[in-house]
CSV table of C-alpha atoms in Angstrom, one decimal:
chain,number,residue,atom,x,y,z
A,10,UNK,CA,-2.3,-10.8,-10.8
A,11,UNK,CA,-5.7,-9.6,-12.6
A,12,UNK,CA,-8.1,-11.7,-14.4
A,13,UNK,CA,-9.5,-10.1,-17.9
A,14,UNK,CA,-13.2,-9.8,-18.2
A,15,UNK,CA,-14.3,-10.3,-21.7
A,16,UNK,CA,-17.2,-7.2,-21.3
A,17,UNK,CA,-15.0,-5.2,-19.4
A,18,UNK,CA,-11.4,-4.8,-20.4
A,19,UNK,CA,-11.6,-5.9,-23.9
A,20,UNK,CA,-13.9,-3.2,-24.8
A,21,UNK,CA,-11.1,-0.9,-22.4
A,22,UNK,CA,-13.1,0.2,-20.4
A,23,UNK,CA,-12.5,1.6,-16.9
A,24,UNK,CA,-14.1,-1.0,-14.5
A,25,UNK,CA,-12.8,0.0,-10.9
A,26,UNK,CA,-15.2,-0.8,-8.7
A,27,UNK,CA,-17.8,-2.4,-10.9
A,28,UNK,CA,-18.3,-6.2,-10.1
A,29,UNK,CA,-18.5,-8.7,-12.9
A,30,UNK,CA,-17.7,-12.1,-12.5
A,31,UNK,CA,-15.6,-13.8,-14.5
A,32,UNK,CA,-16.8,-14.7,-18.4
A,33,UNK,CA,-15.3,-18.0,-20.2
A,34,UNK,CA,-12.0,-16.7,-21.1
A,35,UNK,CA,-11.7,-15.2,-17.7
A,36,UNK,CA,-12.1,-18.5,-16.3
A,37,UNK,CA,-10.1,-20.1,-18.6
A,38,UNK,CA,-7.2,-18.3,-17.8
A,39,UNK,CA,-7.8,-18.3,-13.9
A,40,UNK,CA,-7.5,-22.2,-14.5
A,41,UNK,CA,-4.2,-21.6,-16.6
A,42,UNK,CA,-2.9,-19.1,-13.8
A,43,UNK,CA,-3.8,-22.2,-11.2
A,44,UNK,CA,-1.7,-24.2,-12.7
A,45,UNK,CA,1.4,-22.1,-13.2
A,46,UNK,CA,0.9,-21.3,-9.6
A,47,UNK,CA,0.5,-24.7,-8.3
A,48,UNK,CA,-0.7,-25.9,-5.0
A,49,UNK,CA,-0.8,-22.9,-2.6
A,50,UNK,CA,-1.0,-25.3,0.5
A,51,UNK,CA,1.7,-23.4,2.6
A,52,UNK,CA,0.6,-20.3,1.2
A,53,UNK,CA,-1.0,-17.6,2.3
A,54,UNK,CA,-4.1,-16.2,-0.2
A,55,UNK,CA,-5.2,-13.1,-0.2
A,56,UNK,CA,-8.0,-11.4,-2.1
A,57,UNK,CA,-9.8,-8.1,-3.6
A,58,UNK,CA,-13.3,-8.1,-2.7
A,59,UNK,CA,-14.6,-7.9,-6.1
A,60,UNK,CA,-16.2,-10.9,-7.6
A,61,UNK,CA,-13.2,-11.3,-10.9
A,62,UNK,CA,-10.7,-11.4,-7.9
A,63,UNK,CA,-13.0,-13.9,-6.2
A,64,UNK,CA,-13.7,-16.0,-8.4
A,65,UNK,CA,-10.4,-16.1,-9.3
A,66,UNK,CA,-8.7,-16.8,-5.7
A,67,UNK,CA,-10.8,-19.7,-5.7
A,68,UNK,CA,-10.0,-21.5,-8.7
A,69,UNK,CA,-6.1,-21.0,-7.9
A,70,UNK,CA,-6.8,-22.3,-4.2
A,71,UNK,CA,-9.1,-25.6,-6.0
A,72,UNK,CA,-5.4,-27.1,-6.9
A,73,UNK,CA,-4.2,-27.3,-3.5
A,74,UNK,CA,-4.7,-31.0,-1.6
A,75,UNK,CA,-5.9,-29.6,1.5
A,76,UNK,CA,-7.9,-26.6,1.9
A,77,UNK,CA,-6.5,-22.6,1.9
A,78,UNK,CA,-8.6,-20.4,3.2
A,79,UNK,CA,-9.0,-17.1,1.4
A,80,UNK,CA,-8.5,-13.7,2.8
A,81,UNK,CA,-10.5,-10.8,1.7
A,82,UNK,CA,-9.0,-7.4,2.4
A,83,UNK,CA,-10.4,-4.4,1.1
A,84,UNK,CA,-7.0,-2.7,0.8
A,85,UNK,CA,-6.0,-4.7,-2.5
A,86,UNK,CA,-9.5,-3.4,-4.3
A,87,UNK,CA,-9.5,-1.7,-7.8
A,88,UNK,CA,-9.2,1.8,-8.2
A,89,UNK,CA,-12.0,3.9,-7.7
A,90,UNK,CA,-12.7,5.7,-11.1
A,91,UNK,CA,-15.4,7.5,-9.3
A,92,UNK,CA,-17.6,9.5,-12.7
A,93,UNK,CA,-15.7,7.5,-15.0
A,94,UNK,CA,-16.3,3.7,-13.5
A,95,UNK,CA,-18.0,1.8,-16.8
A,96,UNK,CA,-16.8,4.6,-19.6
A,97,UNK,CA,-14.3,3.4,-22.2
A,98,UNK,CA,-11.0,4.9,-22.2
A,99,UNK,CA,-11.5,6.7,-24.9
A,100,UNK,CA,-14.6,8.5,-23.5
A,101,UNK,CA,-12.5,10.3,-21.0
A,102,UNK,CA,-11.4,13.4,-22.6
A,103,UNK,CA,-7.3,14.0,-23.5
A,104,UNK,CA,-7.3,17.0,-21.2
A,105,UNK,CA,-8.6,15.0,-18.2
A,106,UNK,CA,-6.1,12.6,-19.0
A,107,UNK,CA,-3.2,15.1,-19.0
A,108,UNK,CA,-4.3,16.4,-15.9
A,109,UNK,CA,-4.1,13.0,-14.0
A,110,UNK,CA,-1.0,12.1,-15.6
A,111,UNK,CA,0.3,15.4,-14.2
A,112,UNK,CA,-1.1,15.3,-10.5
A,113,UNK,CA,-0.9,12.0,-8.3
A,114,UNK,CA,-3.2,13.5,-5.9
A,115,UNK,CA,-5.7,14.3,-9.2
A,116,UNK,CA,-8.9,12.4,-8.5
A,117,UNK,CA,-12.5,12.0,-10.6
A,118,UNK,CA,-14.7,13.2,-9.3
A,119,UNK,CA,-16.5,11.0,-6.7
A,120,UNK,CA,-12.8,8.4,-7.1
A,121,UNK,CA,-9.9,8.1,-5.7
A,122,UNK,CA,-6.0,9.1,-6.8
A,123,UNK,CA,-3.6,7.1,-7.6
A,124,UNK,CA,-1.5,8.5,-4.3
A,125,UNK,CA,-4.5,7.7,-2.5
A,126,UNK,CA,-4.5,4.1,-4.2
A,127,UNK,CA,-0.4,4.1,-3.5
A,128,UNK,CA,-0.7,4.6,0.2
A,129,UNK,CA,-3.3,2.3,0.8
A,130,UNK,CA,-1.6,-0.4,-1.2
A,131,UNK,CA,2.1,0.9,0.3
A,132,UNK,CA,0.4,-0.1,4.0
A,133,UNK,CA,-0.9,-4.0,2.4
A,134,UNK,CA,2.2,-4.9,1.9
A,135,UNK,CA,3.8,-3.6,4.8
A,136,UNK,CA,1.3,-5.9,7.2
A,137,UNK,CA,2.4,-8.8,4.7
A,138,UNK,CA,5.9,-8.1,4.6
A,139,UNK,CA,6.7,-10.0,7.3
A,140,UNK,CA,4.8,-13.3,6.7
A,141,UNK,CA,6.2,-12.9,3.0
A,142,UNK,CA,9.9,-13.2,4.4
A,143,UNK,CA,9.0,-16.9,5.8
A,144,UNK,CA,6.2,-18.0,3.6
A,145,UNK,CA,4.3,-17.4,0.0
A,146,UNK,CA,1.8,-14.8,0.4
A,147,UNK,CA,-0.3,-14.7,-2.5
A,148,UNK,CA,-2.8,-11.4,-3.5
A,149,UNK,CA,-5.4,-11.9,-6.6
A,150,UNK,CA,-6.0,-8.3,-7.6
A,151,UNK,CA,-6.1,-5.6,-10.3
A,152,UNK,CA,-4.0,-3.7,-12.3
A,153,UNK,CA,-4.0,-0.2,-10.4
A,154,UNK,CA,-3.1,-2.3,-7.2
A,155,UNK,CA,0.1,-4.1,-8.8
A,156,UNK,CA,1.3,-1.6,-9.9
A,157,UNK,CA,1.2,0.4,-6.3
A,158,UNK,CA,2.8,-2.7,-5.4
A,159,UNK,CA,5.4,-2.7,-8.1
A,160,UNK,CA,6.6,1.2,-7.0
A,161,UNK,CA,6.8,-0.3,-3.2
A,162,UNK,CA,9.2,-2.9,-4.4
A,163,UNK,CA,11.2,-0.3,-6.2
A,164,UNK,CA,10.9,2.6,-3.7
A,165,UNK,CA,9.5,4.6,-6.1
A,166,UNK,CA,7.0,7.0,-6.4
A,167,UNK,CA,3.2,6.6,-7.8
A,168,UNK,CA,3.7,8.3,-10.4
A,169,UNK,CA,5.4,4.9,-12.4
A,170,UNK,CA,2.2,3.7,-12.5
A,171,UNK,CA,2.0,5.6,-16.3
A,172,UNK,CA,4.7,3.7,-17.5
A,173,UNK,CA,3.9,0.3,-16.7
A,174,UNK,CA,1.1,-2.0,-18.6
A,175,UNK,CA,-0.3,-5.0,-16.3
A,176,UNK,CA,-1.6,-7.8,-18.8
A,177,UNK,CA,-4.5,-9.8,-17.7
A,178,UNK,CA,-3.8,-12.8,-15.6
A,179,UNK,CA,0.0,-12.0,-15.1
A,180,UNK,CA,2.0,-12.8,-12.3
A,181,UNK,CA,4.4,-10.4,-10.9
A,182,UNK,CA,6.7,-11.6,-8.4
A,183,UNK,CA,7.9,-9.3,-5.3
A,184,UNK,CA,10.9,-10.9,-2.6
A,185,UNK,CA,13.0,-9.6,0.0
A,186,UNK,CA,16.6,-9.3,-0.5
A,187,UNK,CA,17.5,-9.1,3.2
A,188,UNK,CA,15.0,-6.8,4.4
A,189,UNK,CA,14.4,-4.9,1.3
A,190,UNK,CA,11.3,-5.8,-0.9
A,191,UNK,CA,12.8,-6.5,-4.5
A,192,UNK,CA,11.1,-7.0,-7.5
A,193,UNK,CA,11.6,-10.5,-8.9
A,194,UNK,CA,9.3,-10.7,-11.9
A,195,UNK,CA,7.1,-8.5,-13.6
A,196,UNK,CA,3.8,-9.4,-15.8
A,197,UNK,CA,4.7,-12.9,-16.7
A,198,UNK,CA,2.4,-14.1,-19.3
A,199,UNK,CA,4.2,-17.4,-20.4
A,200,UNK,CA,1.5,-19.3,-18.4
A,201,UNK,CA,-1.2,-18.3,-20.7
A,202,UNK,CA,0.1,-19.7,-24.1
């Protein structure tokens, strides 16, 4: 699940490893994500290091009756746009866009790729696989990150990523049918109406 922040992705631009908090709306919607979720208390939570994921992990945690301790692990961070982390979208010229859409391995320069991003992501939620099979394991992160986790649900490759749009403070849902990871849901949005 990702949280919007109102200076950051409404304005599209590419926030990777920048670290704003959370503005109003942000909050507001971490709140409405809390209560879709409900209490966590058997849950495991797991968290991006960036403040928005922060911030956010906390709110969904406050709705619990007895306190769930928050894991941060580095493996569910944003991509790293590298040169491009603060531009717009539409400051990153067509041709460099074409050429990442071509190449998984394509990186900016001073970032990372999205195969890069797909095998770290790939490894997260093999370590949680396990745990997931016997209890709710819940990750606050970004959009890059889902959808990793997305293509490891479907055994698919990283280049998907293109084709899917993760709205801000969905919920996607990933299970195991036997011991397969299957996707369940997929940006649900209901939540925030």
């Amino acid at each position: 699940m990702r949280i919007r922040e109102r200076s950051g992705n409404t304005q599209r631009l590419l926030l990777g490893r920048a670290d704003p908090g959370l503005d109003d709306e942000g909050r507001l919607q971490a709140s409405r994500l809390a209560a879709a979720l409900g209490p966590l208390d058997e849950a495991r939570v797991v968290t991006s290091p960036l403040a928005r994921c922060r911030q956010t992990a906390e709110v969904i945690v406050g709705v619990s009756e007895h306190e769930v301790p928050v894991d941060v692990d580095e493996a569910w961070i944003e991509l790293d746009y590298g040169a491009f982390d603060g531009l717009g979208a539409g400051d990153v010229p067509a041709d460099t866009w074409a050429a990442w859409r071509a190449d998984v391995a394509w990186a900016p320069e001073g970032g990372e790729s999205l195969a890069a991003l797909g095998a770290r992501v790939r490894s997260a939620c093999e370590s949680l696989a396990e745990e997931a099979r016997e209890r709710d394991v819940v990750v606050v992160t970004h959009v890059s990150p889902v959808k990793a986790a997305v293509a490891w649900s479907l055994g698919v490759g990283d280049e998907v990523a293109w084709r899917m749009w993760v709205g801000p403070a969905s919920i996607s849902r990933i299970g195991f049918a036997g011991w397969s990871p299957s996707l369940r849901s997929f940006n649900e949005v209901a939540h925030l109406t």
